[in-house]
Amino acid sequence: MKKIIRSPGSATIVNAIATGSGSAFGINLDIVAEAKLRDFGIKCSPDLDIDTSLMSICAKNVFNYYDIDFEGNNDMDVCGVEILTKSNLPPASGLSSSSALSNSITLAISKLLAEEFDKKPMNDLEIINLAIDSSLEAKVTITGAFDDATASYFGGVTVTNNMDREILIKEKMDDHKVLIYMPNKDSMTANSEVKRMKLLAPLVDIAFEKACQKQYYTALNLNGILYSNALGFNTEIVIDTLSAGAIASGLSGTGSAYVAVIDDQSKDHVKDIWNSYTDSGRIIETEVDNLGTSIIN
């Protein structure tokens, strides 16, 4: 028996690190996780060269939730799992790769074990919360990234109180195209300068207020300028992108990816601007994802 789950990444509207509240929207870059039963143990086989600690922790926590022994040490129900992942979502870039990974693996193994052992399946928020707990345990997130996790799980846009894990707004996002600029620089969230970001709290509150008013693009622009400045990223990229006609532009997460929401008229202009930079990185074309996490098999 196996389960295959697809979870998209997300892009930042308001980064929650400064205030504990944030907003994000799904993007059509994803991680596909396949989980299949084995006799015992947890085997992780990612397609990318990444640390598998988060994968293992997600699996362990689902087994513990259902009180199933994966090591064969007790008289409880015993089985193990093998996890394979395929991803076109760049890691360590601010595009919620950790949320997509933890969501997909947690849901896949939950479905697998619930069916195999006739257990009551977790509901959506239980899946999300366990995935966040695993991400915190793996130390790949600062706030738990409830905004990123919910945008990845449900698709569309979410506005959240991350500290209380409360969804304030959850709705479809306009079906715009999205361009992502990837400078030649990775940025692990857990290594980011939290003190510098928290200094921004009064200004980030303004961006969050705009998100609560569903002025998502204004919030994204303001947040992008604030955080790129605080983290030492080039704020001119945001301004250049807007001057090229983008609907909105900003740093996603703690970087290094910049996101531009575009229309057909601005697409080529934005790409030309980005390609003109002397240290030009990679450009990815995608779109808003309103589907969210889904069961493939």
Short mmCIF file of C-alpha atoms in Angstrom, two decimals:
data_model
loop_
_atom_site.label_atom_id
_atom_site.label_comp_id
_atom_site.label_asym_id
_atom_site.label_seq_id
_atom_site.Cartn_x
_atom_site.Cartn_y
_atom_site.Cartn_z
CA MET A 1 0.00 0.00 0.00
CA LYS A 2 1.19 3.52 -0.71
CA LYS A 3 -0.04 7.11 -0.66
CA ILE A 4 1.13 9.94 -2.91
CA ILE A 5 0.52 13.54 -1.84
CA ARG A 6 1.32 16.78 -3.64
CA SER A 7 1.89 19.99 -1.63
CA PRO A 8 2.67 23.37 -3.20
CA GLY A 9 5.02 25.99 -1.85
CA SER A 10 3.90 29.48 -1.01
CA ALA A 11 5.07 33.07 -1.37
CA THR A 12 5.04 35.69 1.34
CA ILE A 13 2.57 38.53 1.60
CA VAL A 14 3.53 39.44 5.19
CA ASN A 15 6.39 37.72 6.99
CA ALA A 16 5.31 36.72 10.51
CA ILE A 17 8.70 36.80 12.20
CA ALA A 18 8.51 40.45 13.32
CA THR A 19 5.02 40.35 14.84
CA GLY A 20 3.81 36.76 15.04
CA SER A 21 1.11 37.33 12.39
CA GLY A 22 1.51 36.79 8.67
CA SER A 23 0.05 36.07 5.28
CA ALA A 24 1.02 33.94 2.28
CA PHE A 25 -0.38 32.54 -0.97
CA GLY A 26 0.10 29.24 -2.74
CA ILE A 27 2.36 28.95 -5.80
CA ASN A 28 2.43 26.19 -8.38
CA LEU A 29 5.82 24.76 -7.44
CA ASP A 30 5.50 21.65 -5.34
CA ILE A 31 6.81 18.64 -3.50
CA VAL A 32 5.31 15.22 -4.19
CA ALA A 33 5.74 12.73 -1.36
CA GLU A 34 5.18 8.99 -1.74
CA ALA A 35 4.88 6.92 1.42
CA LYS A 36 4.75 3.14 1.36
CA LEU A 37 4.71 0.58 4.14
CA ARG A 38 7.67 -1.61 5.07
CA ASP A 39 8.27 -4.04 7.92
CA PHE A 40 9.86 -1.53 10.30
CA GLY A 41 11.96 1.61 10.42
CA ILE A 42 11.84 4.92 8.57
CA LYS A 43 13.69 5.24 5.27
CA CYS A 44 13.91 8.65 3.58
CA SER A 45 14.80 8.97 -0.12
CA PRO A 46 14.58 12.59 -1.33
CA ASP A 47 15.39 13.46 -4.93
CA LEU A 48 17.33 16.55 -3.80
CA ASP A 49 20.50 16.61 -1.74
CA ILE A 50 18.88 17.78 1.50
CA ASP A 51 19.04 16.98 5.19
CA THR A 52 16.40 14.30 5.85
CA SER A 53 15.89 15.20 9.52
CA LEU A 54 12.54 16.92 8.88
CA MET A 55 11.30 13.95 6.86
CA SER A 56 12.21 11.52 9.64
CA ILE A 57 10.70 13.69 12.37
CA CYS A 58 7.43 14.06 10.43
CA ALA A 59 7.21 10.29 10.05
CA LYS A 60 8.07 9.62 13.70
CA ASN A 61 5.44 12.06 14.93
CA VAL A 62 2.68 10.52 12.80
CA PHE A 63 3.56 7.04 14.08
CA ASN A 64 3.49 8.35 17.64
CA TYR A 65 0.14 10.09 17.05
CA TYR A 66 -1.43 6.77 16.05
CA ASP A 67 0.48 4.85 18.74
CA ILE A 68 2.15 2.60 16.18
CA ASP A 69 5.66 1.27 16.78
CA PHE A 70 8.00 1.75 13.80
CA GLU A 71 11.07 0.25 15.52
CA GLY A 72 9.68 -3.14 16.55
CA ASN A 73 10.51 -2.61 20.23
CA ASN A 74 7.04 -3.10 21.74
CA ASP A 75 3.98 -5.30 21.57
CA MET A 76 2.03 -2.54 19.83
CA ASP A 77 1.10 -2.54 16.16
CA VAL A 78 4.38 -2.53 14.23
CA CYS A 79 5.29 -1.31 10.75
CA GLY A 80 7.66 1.09 9.08
CA VAL A 81 7.56 3.45 6.15
CA GLU A 82 9.66 4.44 3.16
CA ILE A 83 9.30 8.04 1.98
CA LEU A 84 10.28 9.22 -1.48
CA THR A 85 10.03 12.84 -2.58
CA LYS A 86 10.21 14.68 -5.88
CA SER A 87 10.42 18.47 -5.90
CA ASN A 88 10.61 21.42 -8.25
CA LEU A 89 10.43 23.77 -5.27
CA PRO A 90 13.82 25.34 -4.49
CA PRO A 91 14.93 24.70 -0.89
CA ALA A 92 16.32 27.39 1.43
CA SER A 93 14.85 30.18 -0.68
CA GLY A 94 11.83 31.53 1.21
CA LEU A 95 9.23 29.61 -0.81
CA SER A 96 7.96 27.39 2.02
CA SER A 97 9.76 24.22 1.01
CA SER A 98 9.75 23.05 4.65
CA SER A 99 5.99 23.60 4.95
CA ALA A 100 5.32 21.77 1.69
CA LEU A 101 7.58 18.90 2.74
CA SER A 102 6.10 18.52 6.21
CA ASN A 103 2.51 18.85 4.94
CA SER A 104 2.95 16.25 2.20
CA ILE A 105 4.74 13.70 4.36
CA THR A 106 2.46 14.12 7.37
CA LEU A 107 -0.68 13.71 5.26
CA ALA A 108 0.71 10.78 3.26
CA ILE A 109 1.73 8.77 6.30
CA SER A 110 -1.43 9.68 8.19
CA LYS A 111 -3.61 8.39 5.36
CA LEU A 112 -1.47 5.27 5.06
CA LEU A 113 -1.55 4.33 8.73
CA ALA A 114 -5.20 5.24 9.27
CA GLU A 115 -6.23 2.86 6.48
CA GLU A 116 -3.81 0.07 7.36
CA PHE A 117 -4.69 0.00 11.06
CA ASP A 118 -8.30 1.21 10.84
CA LYS A 119 -7.57 4.39 12.80
CA LYS A 120 -9.55 7.64 12.75
CA PRO A 121 -7.82 9.93 10.22
CA MET A 122 -6.55 13.31 11.32
CA ASN A 123 -8.53 16.32 10.11
CA ASP A 124 -6.94 19.14 8.11
CA LEU A 125 -5.91 21.30 11.05
CA GLU A 126 -4.54 18.31 12.94
CA ILE A 127 -2.37 17.50 9.91
CA ILE A 128 -1.18 21.11 9.66
CA ASN A 129 -0.45 21.42 13.38
CA LEU A 130 1.47 18.15 13.53
CA ALA A 131 3.46 19.19 10.46
CA ILE A 132 4.29 22.51 12.15
CA ASP A 133 5.28 20.74 15.37
CA SER A 134 7.65 18.61 13.32
CA SER A 135 9.14 21.67 11.60
CA LEU A 136 9.71 23.34 14.97
CA GLU A 137 11.32 20.17 16.32
CA ALA A 138 13.58 20.05 13.26
CA LYS A 139 14.46 23.73 13.83
CA VAL A 140 13.68 24.72 10.24
CA THR A 141 11.26 27.49 11.24
CA ILE A 142 11.21 30.37 13.72
CA THR A 143 7.48 31.01 14.22
CA GLY A 144 6.12 27.64 13.09
CA ALA A 145 5.14 29.28 9.79
CA PHE A 146 1.41 28.73 10.25
CA ASP A 147 0.77 31.21 7.42
CA ASP A 148 3.02 29.30 5.02
CA ALA A 149 1.70 25.93 6.16
CA THR A 150 -1.95 26.89 5.65
CA ALA A 151 -1.30 28.51 2.26
CA SER A 152 0.51 25.34 1.19
CA TYR A 153 -2.23 23.08 2.55
CA PHE A 154 -5.34 24.95 1.41
CA GLY A 155 -3.96 26.91 -1.55
CA GLY A 156 -5.01 30.48 -2.26
CA VAL A 157 -4.28 33.17 0.30
CA THR A 158 -4.32 32.89 4.07
CA VAL A 159 -3.95 35.55 6.75
CA THR A 160 -3.05 34.11 10.12
CA ASN A 161 -2.14 34.63 13.75
CA ASN A 162 0.86 32.33 13.89
CA MET A 163 1.26 32.43 17.66
CA ASP A 164 -2.28 31.18 18.27
CA ARG A 165 -2.36 29.15 15.03
CA GLU A 166 -5.56 30.88 14.01
CA ILE A 167 -6.72 31.42 10.42
CA LEU A 168 -8.17 34.92 10.05
CA ILE A 169 -8.77 34.86 6.28
CA LYS A 170 -8.73 31.92 3.86
CA GLU A 171 -9.82 32.51 0.27
CA LYS A 172 -8.94 32.03 -3.37
CA MET A 173 -6.26 34.28 -4.84
CA ASP A 174 -6.62 36.00 -8.20
CA ASP A 175 -5.26 33.65 -10.88
CA HIS A 176 -2.19 35.69 -11.78
CA LYS A 177 1.08 34.53 -13.23
CA VAL A 178 4.06 34.68 -10.88
CA LEU A 179 7.74 35.22 -11.61
CA ILE A 180 10.38 34.21 -9.09
CA TYR A 181 13.89 35.61 -9.10
CA MET A 182 16.48 33.37 -7.46
CA PRO A 183 19.75 35.19 -6.73
CA ASN A 184 22.79 32.99 -6.34
CA LYS A 185 22.35 32.85 -2.58
CA ASP A 186 20.57 30.46 -0.20
CA SER A 187 18.97 31.66 3.02
CA MET A 188 17.99 29.24 5.78
CA THR A 189 15.10 30.67 7.82
CA ALA A 190 16.44 29.34 11.12
CA ASN A 191 19.71 31.25 10.59
CA SER A 192 18.05 34.62 9.96
CA GLU A 193 18.60 37.73 12.07
CA VAL A 194 15.52 37.70 14.28
CA LYS A 195 16.46 40.77 16.34
CA ARG A 196 16.79 42.93 13.24
CA MET A 197 13.45 41.73 11.91
CA LYS A 198 11.65 42.35 15.20
CA LEU A 199 12.74 45.99 15.05
CA LEU A 200 10.41 46.28 12.06
CA ALA A 201 7.32 45.27 14.04
CA PRO A 202 5.51 48.66 14.00
CA LEU A 203 5.97 48.94 10.23
CA VAL A 204 5.15 45.30 9.53
CA ASP A 205 1.95 45.84 11.52
CA ILE A 206 0.92 48.32 8.81
CA ALA A 207 1.53 45.70 6.12
CA PHE A 208 -0.44 43.14 8.11
CA GLU A 209 -3.34 45.56 8.52
CA LYS A 210 -3.42 45.91 4.72
CA ALA A 211 -3.53 42.12 4.40
CA CYS A 212 -6.42 41.96 6.86
CA GLN A 213 -8.20 44.49 4.63
CA LYS A 214 -7.51 42.15 1.69
CA GLN A 215 -5.17 44.68 0.11
CA TYR A 216 -2.76 41.84 -0.51
CA TYR A 217 -0.57 43.47 -3.15
CA THR A 218 0.01 46.61 -1.10
CA ALA A 219 0.92 44.42 1.87
CA LEU A 220 3.29 42.34 -0.26
CA ASN A 221 5.07 45.42 -1.61
CA LEU A 222 5.53 47.00 1.81
CA ASN A 223 6.63 43.77 3.46
CA GLY A 224 9.09 43.07 0.66
CA ILE A 225 10.84 46.40 1.02
CA LEU A 226 10.98 46.21 4.82
CA TYR A 227 12.39 42.71 5.10
CA SER A 228 14.81 42.91 2.20
CA ASN A 229 16.30 46.02 3.80
CA ALA A 230 16.53 44.46 7.26
CA LEU A 231 18.12 41.26 5.96
CA GLY A 232 20.64 42.91 3.69
CA PHE A 233 19.00 41.97 0.40
CA ASN A 234 18.81 44.41 -2.49
CA THR A 235 15.68 46.57 -2.11
CA GLU A 236 16.23 47.98 -5.59
CA ILE A 237 15.08 44.66 -7.02
CA VAL A 238 11.60 45.28 -5.56
CA ILE A 239 11.45 48.84 -6.89
CA ASP A 240 12.84 47.86 -10.30
CA THR A 241 10.25 45.10 -10.59
CA LEU A 242 7.38 47.44 -9.77
CA SER A 243 8.72 50.01 -12.23
CA ALA A 244 8.67 47.29 -14.89
CA GLY A 245 4.91 46.98 -14.41
CA ALA A 246 4.54 44.16 -11.88
CA ILE A 247 1.30 44.12 -9.90
CA ALA A 248 3.28 43.40 -6.73
CA SER A 249 6.80 42.41 -5.79
CA GLY A 250 8.71 41.53 -2.66
CA LEU A 251 11.15 39.29 -0.86
CA SER A 252 9.58 35.94 0.00
CA GLY A 253 10.16 34.64 3.51
CA THR A 254 13.66 35.53 4.61
CA GLY A 255 14.92 35.22 1.05
CA SER A 256 16.66 34.68 -1.10
CA ALA A 257 13.77 34.48 -3.59
CA TYR A 258 11.97 37.57 -4.84
CA VAL A 259 8.41 37.14 -6.08
CA ALA A 260 6.58 39.22 -8.67
CA VAL A 261 2.85 38.97 -9.35
CA ILE A 262 2.49 39.89 -13.01
CA ASP A 263 0.16 40.13 -15.98
CA ASP A 264 0.89 39.39 -19.64
CA GLN A 265 1.91 42.98 -20.32
CA SER A 266 4.55 43.15 -17.58
CA LYS A 267 6.03 39.66 -17.85
CA ASP A 268 8.76 40.35 -20.41
CA HIS A 269 9.61 43.74 -18.88
CA VAL A 270 10.19 42.17 -15.47
CA LYS A 271 12.32 39.39 -16.94
CA ASP A 272 14.41 41.93 -18.85
CA ILE A 273 15.07 43.88 -15.65
CA TRP A 274 16.09 40.78 -13.74
CA ASN A 275 18.30 39.52 -16.55
CA SER A 276 20.12 42.87 -16.58
CA TYR A 277 21.61 42.38 -13.11
CA THR A 278 25.32 41.59 -13.12
CA ASP A 279 24.85 38.78 -10.60
CA SER A 280 21.69 37.56 -12.30
CA GLY A 281 20.38 34.32 -10.90
CA ARG A 282 17.64 32.00 -12.07
CA ILE A 283 14.14 33.06 -13.13
CA ILE A 284 11.22 30.68 -12.58
CA GLU A 285 7.82 31.12 -14.22
CA THR A 286 4.81 29.80 -12.35
CA GLU A 287 1.37 30.92 -11.19
CA VAL A 288 -0.85 31.24 -8.15
CA ASP A 289 -1.93 27.87 -6.73
CA ASN A 290 -5.51 27.74 -5.46
CA LEU A 291 -5.63 23.94 -5.22
CA GLY A 292 -3.42 23.35 -2.21
CA THR A 293 -2.33 19.97 -0.92
CA SER A 294 -4.00 17.12 -2.75
CA ILE A 295 -4.08 13.33 -2.81
CA ILE A 296 -2.68 11.92 -6.06
CA ASN A 297 -3.06 8.28 -5.08
#
